[in-house]
C-alpha cells in the first residue's frame, strides 16, 4: 500500500515537548519497513521541506505557518535481547520512547542506560542527537544503527563507522555536515546485571535530576551547549538569568539552561530569551554560547 500524507499537518506545538510551533503542510506516518520504499517517491511529488520528527524533545519551533512535511517515525518494534559472551545486544525500533526502553532494560536486568533516566525522547531521536546525561551518551552504548537514506534505502551501519560528537551524530565517519538520514532501528551493547540494582540506579539518577532540573515542565531540555570547560547553566545563572521570564517563557528557576513554557508561551519570547542569554554571557564572560536546541523555522 502506498504511503499517504495527512494534509494539513499538525501544529508543532502538539508534537514538541516545549509546546511551541505553528502549523505544518503535512505529516507522513512511518510504521513498517515497506513504508520506506514509498517515502522518496512521495517526497518528490510533495511540496514543502521534509523534517524527520521523533518525540520532539529537543525542538524550538517558530509559530505561524511552516512549509514543513513531518516524517513521523512510528517503528514500535519492542526490544529484543541477544546474549553474547560478555555482553547483551538489544535491538529496538527507532520510534520506541527512550523511557520505555529503559524500563524494559531494568526489568530484564540489563545495565548501561541508567544515566539517561529522565530523557523523554525517542530511541531514534536520541541516536540522531547523541543524547547524553551524567557521562553516558549514545556513543557509549550504540553497537549499530539501521538507517534509511534517499540514496541507499535501508541499511545497518556499525557504530564504529559513524561519527559522534557533543549532541551530534553522523553516519559518515569523516563527520561530514549535512546529509539526510532517518534512524529506523538501533542496537545497543548492554551488560547483564540485576533488576533491583538497575532500578536503584535509575531512581538515584531521577531523584538527582528532579532536585536540579525542571523534569516535569514543558521544556526542550538544555538550550545551550556547555562551552569547553564551562557549564552553560552556571554562566547563565551568574549572568542573572535564572528565572528570567518574558511572557509565558522563562529560564527555569531550578536550572538556568532549561527554557520552560509556563502556559501559553510564544516562540518570539523564547527566541528573545535565547538572544538575551547569548548577549549577556558574551558581554560578561567573553564566551559565545552555542544553541543545543534545534530552532525550527
mmCIF file of C-alpha atoms in Angstrom:
data_model
loop_
_atom_site.group_PDB
_atom_site.id
_atom_site.type_symbol
_atom_site.label_atom_id
_atom_site.label_comp_id
_atom_site.label_asym_id
_atom_site.label_seq_id
_atom_site.Cartn_x
_atom_site.Cartn_y
_atom_site.Cartn_z
ATOM 1 C CA UNK A 1 0.000 0.000 0.000
ATOM 2 C CA UNK A 2 1.335 3.423 -0.987
ATOM 3 C CA UNK A 3 2.083 5.950 1.713
ATOM 4 C CA UNK A 4 -0.406 8.695 2.399
ATOM 5 C CA UNK A 5 0.282 12.189 3.602
ATOM 6 C CA UNK A 6 -2.010 13.842 6.110
ATOM 7 C CA UNK A 7 -2.909 17.359 4.963
ATOM 8 C CA UNK A 8 -2.722 19.773 6.576
ATOM 9 C CA UNK A 9 -0.217 18.563 9.114
ATOM 10 C CA UNK A 10 -0.428 19.107 12.875
ATOM 11 C CA UNK A 11 0.766 22.201 14.664
ATOM 12 C CA UNK A 12 4.225 21.599 16.086
ATOM 13 C CA UNK A 13 3.060 22.742 19.496
ATOM 14 C CA UNK A 14 1.177 19.414 19.530
ATOM 15 C CA UNK A 15 4.321 17.450 18.642
ATOM 16 C CA UNK A 16 7.045 19.055 20.780
ATOM 17 C CA UNK A 17 7.779 18.904 24.499
ATOM 18 C CA UNK A 18 8.256 22.686 24.628
ATOM 19 C CA UNK A 19 4.716 23.036 23.230
ATOM 20 C CA UNK A 20 5.684 25.705 20.700
ATOM 21 C CA UNK A 21 5.294 25.824 16.948
ATOM 22 C CA UNK A 22 2.847 26.634 14.195
ATOM 23 C CA UNK A 23 1.058 24.643 11.529
ATOM 24 C CA UNK A 24 2.740 22.305 9.036
ATOM 25 C CA UNK A 25 1.871 21.382 5.459
ATOM 26 C CA UNK A 26 1.550 17.681 6.092
ATOM 27 C CA UNK A 27 2.595 14.614 8.052
ATOM 28 C CA UNK A 28 3.667 11.137 6.931
ATOM 29 C CA UNK A 29 3.482 8.302 9.477
ATOM 30 C CA UNK A 30 6.134 5.599 9.019
ATOM 31 C CA UNK A 31 5.353 2.321 10.775
ATOM 32 C CA UNK A 32 6.716 -0.569 8.688
ATOM 33 C CA UNK A 33 9.835 -1.262 6.629
ATOM 34 C CA UNK A 34 7.738 -1.270 3.469
ATOM 35 C CA UNK A 35 6.647 2.314 4.144
ATOM 36 C CA UNK A 36 10.197 3.449 3.490
ATOM 37 C CA UNK A 37 10.095 2.027 -0.044
ATOM 38 C CA UNK A 38 7.445 4.608 -0.910
ATOM 39 C CA UNK A 39 8.893 7.526 1.040
ATOM 40 C CA UNK A 40 11.304 9.007 -1.511
ATOM 41 C CA UNK A 41 8.783 8.974 -4.418
ATOM 42 C CA UNK A 42 6.248 10.653 -2.139
ATOM 43 C CA UNK A 43 8.681 13.393 -1.149
ATOM 44 C CA UNK A 44 9.468 14.078 -4.797
ATOM 45 C CA UNK A 45 5.823 14.822 -5.537
ATOM 46 C CA UNK A 46 5.029 16.880 -2.453
ATOM 47 C CA UNK A 47 5.916 20.496 -1.790
ATOM 48 C CA UNK A 48 7.494 21.688 1.411
ATOM 49 C CA UNK A 49 10.600 20.716 3.333
ATOM 50 C CA UNK A 50 10.722 17.209 4.845
ATOM 51 C CA UNK A 51 11.565 17.098 8.540
ATOM 52 C CA UNK A 52 12.141 13.883 10.489
ATOM 53 C CA UNK A 53 10.425 14.101 13.860
ATOM 54 C CA UNK A 54 10.962 11.835 16.837
ATOM 55 C CA UNK A 55 9.381 12.709 20.169
ATOM 56 C CA UNK A 56 10.011 16.442 19.590
ATOM 57 C CA UNK A 57 12.021 16.803 22.791
ATOM 58 C CA UNK A 58 14.869 18.992 21.525
ATOM 59 C CA UNK A 59 12.996 21.440 19.290
ATOM 60 C CA UNK A 60 12.061 25.100 19.499
ATOM 61 C CA UNK A 61 9.673 25.595 16.586
ATOM 62 C CA UNK A 62 8.524 29.005 15.409
ATOM 63 C CA UNK A 63 4.882 29.992 15.446
ATOM 64 C CA UNK A 64 2.925 30.690 12.277
ATOM 65 C CA UNK A 65 2.675 28.697 9.049
ATOM 66 C CA UNK A 66 5.693 26.456 8.406
ATOM 67 C CA UNK A 67 6.402 24.888 4.999
ATOM 68 C CA UNK A 68 7.279 21.532 6.560
ATOM 69 C CA UNK A 69 6.197 17.974 5.864
ATOM 70 C CA UNK A 70 6.755 15.947 9.027
ATOM 71 C CA UNK A 71 8.124 12.420 8.767
ATOM 72 C CA UNK A 72 6.971 10.731 11.976
ATOM 73 C CA UNK A 73 8.828 7.531 12.844
ATOM 74 C CA UNK A 74 6.403 5.096 14.480
ATOM 75 C CA UNK A 75 8.516 1.952 14.253
ATOM 76 C CA UNK A 76 7.463 0.469 17.590
ATOM 77 C CA UNK A 77 9.374 -2.802 17.445
ATOM 78 C CA UNK A 78 9.790 -3.943 21.021
ATOM 79 C CA UNK A 79 13.291 -4.562 22.410
ATOM 80 C CA UNK A 80 14.803 -7.975 21.679
ATOM 81 C CA UNK A 81 17.886 -9.231 23.535
ATOM 82 C CA UNK A 82 20.651 -11.469 22.231
ATOM 83 C CA UNK A 83 23.152 -12.733 24.799
ATOM 84 C CA UNK A 84 26.822 -12.741 23.839
ATOM 85 C CA UNK A 85 29.843 -13.988 25.777
ATOM 86 C CA UNK A 86 30.491 -10.786 27.727
ATOM 87 C CA UNK A 87 27.559 -8.509 26.824
ATOM 88 C CA UNK A 88 23.968 -8.418 25.614
ATOM 89 C CA UNK A 89 22.848 -6.885 22.330
ATOM 90 C CA UNK A 90 19.457 -5.185 22.442
ATOM 91 C CA UNK A 91 17.680 -4.287 19.205
ATOM 92 C CA UNK A 92 14.747 -1.852 19.262
ATOM 93 C CA UNK A 93 12.642 0.267 16.907
ATOM 94 C CA UNK A 94 13.546 3.918 16.436
ATOM 95 C CA UNK A 95 10.034 5.073 17.320
ATOM 96 C CA UNK A 96 10.098 3.488 20.774
ATOM 97 C CA UNK A 97 10.319 6.041 23.574
ATOM 98 C CA UNK A 98 13.639 6.019 25.395
ATOM 99 C CA UNK A 99 11.974 5.737 28.854
ATOM 100 C CA UNK A 100 10.116 2.637 27.610
ATOM 101 C CA UNK A 101 13.381 1.021 26.510
ATOM 102 C CA UNK A 102 14.995 1.853 29.828
ATOM 103 C CA UNK A 103 12.093 0.407 31.796
ATOM 104 C CA UNK A 104 12.334 -2.795 29.771
ATOM 105 C CA UNK A 105 16.108 -2.948 30.325
ATOM 106 C CA UNK A 106 15.639 -2.549 34.074
ATOM 107 C CA UNK A 107 13.030 -5.313 34.238
ATOM 108 C CA UNK A 108 15.354 -7.500 32.159
ATOM 109 C CA UNK A 109 18.314 -6.835 34.448
ATOM 110 C CA UNK A 110 20.374 -5.066 31.784
ATOM 111 C CA UNK A 111 22.690 -2.196 32.676
ATOM 112 C CA UNK A 112 24.199 0.654 30.667
ATOM 113 C CA UNK A 113 21.382 3.161 30.182
ATOM 114 C CA UNK A 114 20.752 4.247 33.770
ATOM 115 C CA UNK A 115 22.366 7.679 33.472
ATOM 116 C CA UNK A 116 19.954 8.536 30.643
ATOM 117 C CA UNK A 117 16.978 8.378 33.011
ATOM 118 C CA UNK A 118 14.749 11.424 32.576
ATOM 119 C CA UNK A 119 15.451 11.998 28.878
ATOM 120 C CA UNK A 120 11.995 11.987 27.222
ATOM 121 C CA UNK A 121 12.891 11.455 23.551
ATOM 122 C CA UNK A 122 12.545 8.506 21.191
ATOM 123 C CA UNK A 123 15.307 5.990 20.535
ATOM 124 C CA UNK A 124 15.791 7.349 17.010
ATOM 125 C CA UNK A 125 15.939 10.942 18.160
ATOM 126 C CA UNK A 126 18.348 10.067 20.963
ATOM 127 C CA UNK A 127 20.739 8.452 18.476
ATOM 128 C CA UNK A 128 20.406 11.300 15.955
ATOM 129 C CA UNK A 129 21.277 13.852 18.654
ATOM 130 C CA UNK A 130 23.763 11.623 20.504
ATOM 131 C CA UNK A 131 21.718 12.317 23.623
ATOM 132 C CA UNK A 132 23.590 12.078 26.888
ATOM 133 C CA UNK A 133 23.476 12.632 30.607
ATOM 134 C CA UNK A 134 25.879 12.279 33.548
ATOM 135 C CA UNK A 135 28.731 10.902 31.483
ATOM 136 C CA UNK A 136 26.741 8.439 29.340
ATOM 137 C CA UNK A 137 25.706 9.139 25.756
ATOM 138 C CA UNK A 138 24.500 7.130 22.780
ATOM 139 C CA UNK A 139 28.063 6.778 21.510
ATOM 140 C CA UNK A 140 28.953 4.812 24.658
ATOM 141 C CA UNK A 141 26.294 2.130 24.160
ATOM 142 C CA UNK A 142 25.383 2.062 20.448
ATOM 143 C CA UNK A 143 26.541 -1.078 18.606
ATOM 144 C CA UNK A 144 24.976 -0.420 15.211
ATOM 145 C CA UNK A 145 22.103 1.532 13.707
ATOM 146 C CA UNK A 146 19.685 0.804 10.882
ATOM 147 C CA UNK A 147 19.415 3.935 8.762
ATOM 148 C CA UNK A 148 17.263 4.959 5.834
ATOM 149 C CA UNK A 149 18.668 7.419 3.307
ATOM 150 C CA UNK A 150 17.165 8.558 -0.015
ATOM 151 C CA UNK A 151 20.302 7.377 -1.790
ATOM 152 C CA UNK A 152 20.762 3.903 -0.292
ATOM 153 C CA UNK A 153 17.455 2.945 1.281
ATOM 154 C CA UNK A 154 17.538 0.906 4.493
ATOM 155 C CA UNK A 155 20.866 -0.471 5.769
ATOM 156 C CA UNK A 156 22.614 -1.406 9.000
ATOM 157 C CA UNK A 157 25.685 0.687 9.829
ATOM 158 C CA UNK A 158 28.204 -0.162 12.542
ATOM 159 C CA UNK A 159 28.728 2.471 15.234
ATOM 160 C CA UNK A 160 32.449 2.246 14.516
ATOM 161 C CA UNK A 161 31.756 3.641 11.044
ATOM 162 C CA UNK A 162 29.807 6.626 12.417
ATOM 163 C CA UNK A 163 30.863 9.957 13.852
ATOM 164 C CA UNK A 164 29.861 11.081 17.330
ATOM 165 C CA UNK A 165 30.364 14.459 18.935
ATOM 166 C CA UNK A 166 28.693 16.543 21.626
ATOM 167 C CA UNK A 167 24.958 16.208 20.840
ATOM 168 C CA UNK A 168 25.819 15.227 17.302
ATOM 169 C CA UNK A 169 25.713 12.035 15.245
ATOM 170 C CA UNK A 170 26.658 11.423 11.640
ATOM 171 C CA UNK A 171 26.642 8.158 9.680
ATOM 172 C CA UNK A 172 29.732 9.495 7.919
ATOM 173 C CA UNK A 173 32.983 8.553 9.674
ATOM 174 C CA UNK A 174 34.521 11.790 8.433
ATOM 175 C CA UNK A 175 31.800 13.790 10.244
ATOM 176 C CA UNK A 176 30.702 15.440 7.006
ATOM 177 C CA UNK A 177 27.990 18.028 7.737
ATOM 178 C CA UNK A 178 24.501 17.719 6.322
ATOM 179 C CA UNK A 179 23.160 14.540 4.814
ATOM 180 C CA UNK A 180 19.662 13.167 5.137
ATOM 181 C CA UNK A 181 19.057 10.056 7.192
ATOM 182 C CA UNK A 182 16.352 8.503 9.313
ATOM 183 C CA UNK A 183 17.095 6.283 12.316
ATOM 184 C CA UNK A 184 14.838 3.263 11.864
ATOM 185 C CA UNK A 185 16.286 0.836 14.406
ATOM 186 C CA UNK A 186 19.177 0.722 16.840
ATOM 187 C CA UNK A 187 21.166 -1.980 18.560
ATOM 188 C CA UNK A 188 22.816 -1.335 21.918
ATOM 189 C CA UNK A 189 25.536 -3.093 23.887
ATOM 190 C CA UNK A 190 24.365 -3.605 27.473
ATOM 191 C CA UNK A 191 25.641 -5.615 30.413
ATOM 192 C CA UNK A 192 23.891 -8.351 32.386
ATOM 193 C CA UNK A 193 23.062 -7.178 35.896
ATOM 194 C CA UNK A 194 20.208 -7.481 38.398
ATOM 195 C CA UNK A 195 16.864 -5.710 38.074
ATOM 196 C CA UNK A 196 16.929 -4.247 41.573
ATOM 197 C CA UNK A 197 20.387 -2.761 41.032
ATOM 198 C CA UNK A 198 19.428 -1.229 37.680
ATOM 199 C CA UNK A 199 16.178 0.186 39.111
ATOM 200 C CA UNK A 200 18.028 1.628 42.109
ATOM 201 C CA UNK A 201 20.482 3.384 39.809
ATOM 202 C CA UNK A 202 17.641 4.780 37.704
ATOM 203 C CA UNK A 203 15.821 6.055 40.806
ATOM 204 C CA UNK A 204 19.006 7.718 42.021
ATOM 205 C CA UNK A 205 19.524 9.451 38.670
ATOM 206 C CA UNK A 206 15.899 10.593 38.530
ATOM 207 C CA UNK A 207 15.993 11.962 42.083
ATOM 208 C CA UNK A 208 19.196 13.825 41.261
ATOM 209 C CA UNK A 209 17.617 15.355 38.161
ATOM 210 C CA UNK A 210 14.370 16.307 39.920
ATOM 211 C CA UNK A 211 16.373 18.203 42.524
ATOM 212 C CA UNK A 212 18.205 20.287 39.929
ATOM 213 C CA UNK A 213 16.200 20.242 36.678
ATOM 214 C CA UNK A 214 12.570 21.008 35.707
ATOM 215 C CA UNK A 215 11.947 17.442 34.504
ATOM 216 C CA UNK A 216 8.137 17.731 34.691
ATOM 217 C CA UNK A 217 7.882 21.136 32.986
ATOM 218 C CA UNK A 218 7.164 21.904 29.338
ATOM 219 C CA UNK A 219 10.769 22.058 28.245
ATOM 220 C CA UNK A 220 13.170 21.108 25.451
ATOM 221 C CA UNK A 221 15.991 20.229 27.839
ATOM 222 C CA UNK A 222 19.198 22.246 27.844
ATOM 223 C CA UNK A 223 19.027 25.045 25.282
ATOM 224 C CA UNK A 224 22.753 25.869 25.103
ATOM 225 C CA UNK A 225 25.716 23.544 24.746
ATOM 226 C CA UNK A 226 28.297 23.577 27.509
ATOM 227 C CA UNK A 227 31.376 25.513 26.348
ATOM 228 C CA UNK A 228 34.732 23.773 26.744
ATOM 229 C CA UNK A 229 35.472 23.535 30.457
ATOM 230 C CA UNK A 230 32.378 25.534 31.423
ATOM 231 C CA UNK A 231 28.741 24.982 32.360
ATOM 232 C CA UNK A 232 26.217 26.919 30.282
ATOM 233 C CA UNK A 233 23.746 26.773 33.159
ATOM 234 C CA UNK A 234 26.206 28.291 35.623
ATOM 235 C CA UNK A 235 27.170 31.024 33.163
ATOM 236 C CA UNK A 236 23.510 31.942 32.622
ATOM 237 C CA UNK A 237 22.920 31.850 36.371
ATOM 238 C CA UNK A 238 25.868 34.147 37.060
ATOM 239 C CA UNK A 239 24.546 36.488 34.375
ATOM 240 C CA UNK A 240 21.322 36.809 36.386
ATOM 241 C CA UNK A 241 19.070 34.840 34.046
ATOM 242 C CA UNK A 242 17.818 32.106 36.361
ATOM 243 C CA UNK A 243 14.023 32.539 36.455
ATOM 244 C CA UNK A 244 14.094 35.360 33.874
ATOM 245 C CA UNK A 245 10.693 35.492 32.200
ATOM 246 C CA UNK A 246 9.211 37.060 29.091
ATOM 247 C CA UNK A 247 5.531 36.375 28.686
ATOM 248 C CA UNK A 248 4.988 32.701 29.450
ATOM 249 C CA UNK A 249 8.540 31.680 28.502
ATOM 250 C CA UNK A 250 11.282 31.597 31.116
ATOM 251 C CA UNK A 251 14.688 30.287 32.044
ATOM 252 C CA UNK A 252 13.891 27.767 34.776
ATOM 253 C CA UNK A 253 14.453 28.824 38.361
ATOM 254 C CA UNK A 254 15.796 25.315 39.015
ATOM 255 C CA UNK A 255 18.368 25.266 36.207
ATOM 256 C CA UNK A 256 19.079 28.368 34.125
ATOM 257 C CA UNK A 257 19.930 26.385 30.968
ATOM 258 C CA UNK A 258 16.400 24.985 30.731
ATOM 259 C CA UNK A 259 13.860 27.077 28.836
ATOM 260 C CA UNK A 260 10.318 26.331 30.039
ATOM 261 C CA UNK A 261 6.848 27.118 28.762
ATOM 262 C CA UNK A 262 4.774 28.254 31.733
ATOM 263 C CA UNK A 263 1.461 28.178 29.904
ATOM 264 C CA UNK A 264 0.735 29.789 26.565
ATOM 265 C CA UNK A 265 4.286 30.611 25.588
ATOM 266 C CA UNK A 266 5.252 32.159 22.233
ATOM 267 C CA UNK A 267 8.281 31.316 20.145
ATOM 268 C CA UNK A 268 9.110 35.020 19.743
ATOM 269 C CA UNK A 269 9.510 35.322 23.527
ATOM 270 C CA UNK A 270 11.609 32.138 23.604
ATOM 271 C CA UNK A 271 13.954 33.495 20.933
ATOM 272 C CA UNK A 272 14.248 36.806 22.765
ATOM 273 C CA UNK A 273 15.353 34.950 25.879
ATOM 274 C CA UNK A 274 17.935 32.966 23.914
ATOM 275 C CA UNK A 275 19.306 36.170 22.389
ATOM 276 C CA UNK A 276 19.426 37.747 25.836
ATOM 277 C CA UNK A 277 21.288 34.764 27.240
ATOM 278 C CA UNK A 278 23.868 34.754 24.460
ATOM 279 C CA UNK A 279 24.408 38.517 24.691
ATOM 280 C CA UNK A 280 24.793 38.718 28.474
ATOM 281 C CA UNK A 281 27.145 35.724 28.705
ATOM 282 C CA UNK A 282 29.243 37.103 25.830
ATOM 283 C CA UNK A 283 29.334 40.555 27.429
ATOM 284 C CA UNK A 284 30.204 39.430 30.941
ATOM 285 C CA UNK A 285 32.411 36.403 30.370
ATOM 286 C CA UNK A 286 33.579 36.677 26.768
ATOM 287 C CA UNK A 287 32.063 33.299 25.935
ATOM 288 C CA UNK A 288 29.784 32.704 22.948
ATOM 289 C CA UNK A 289 27.073 30.187 23.762
ATOM 290 C CA UNK A 290 26.070 27.755 21.023
ATOM 291 C CA UNK A 291 22.457 26.657 20.795
ATOM 292 C CA UNK A 292 21.845 22.989 21.603
ATOM 293 C CA UNK A 293 18.105 23.014 20.980
ATOM 294 C CA UNK A 294 17.121 22.876 17.309
ATOM 295 C CA UNK A 295 15.405 26.089 16.228
ATOM 296 C CA UNK A 296 12.927 25.060 13.543
ATOM 297 C CA UNK A 297 11.536 27.740 11.234
#
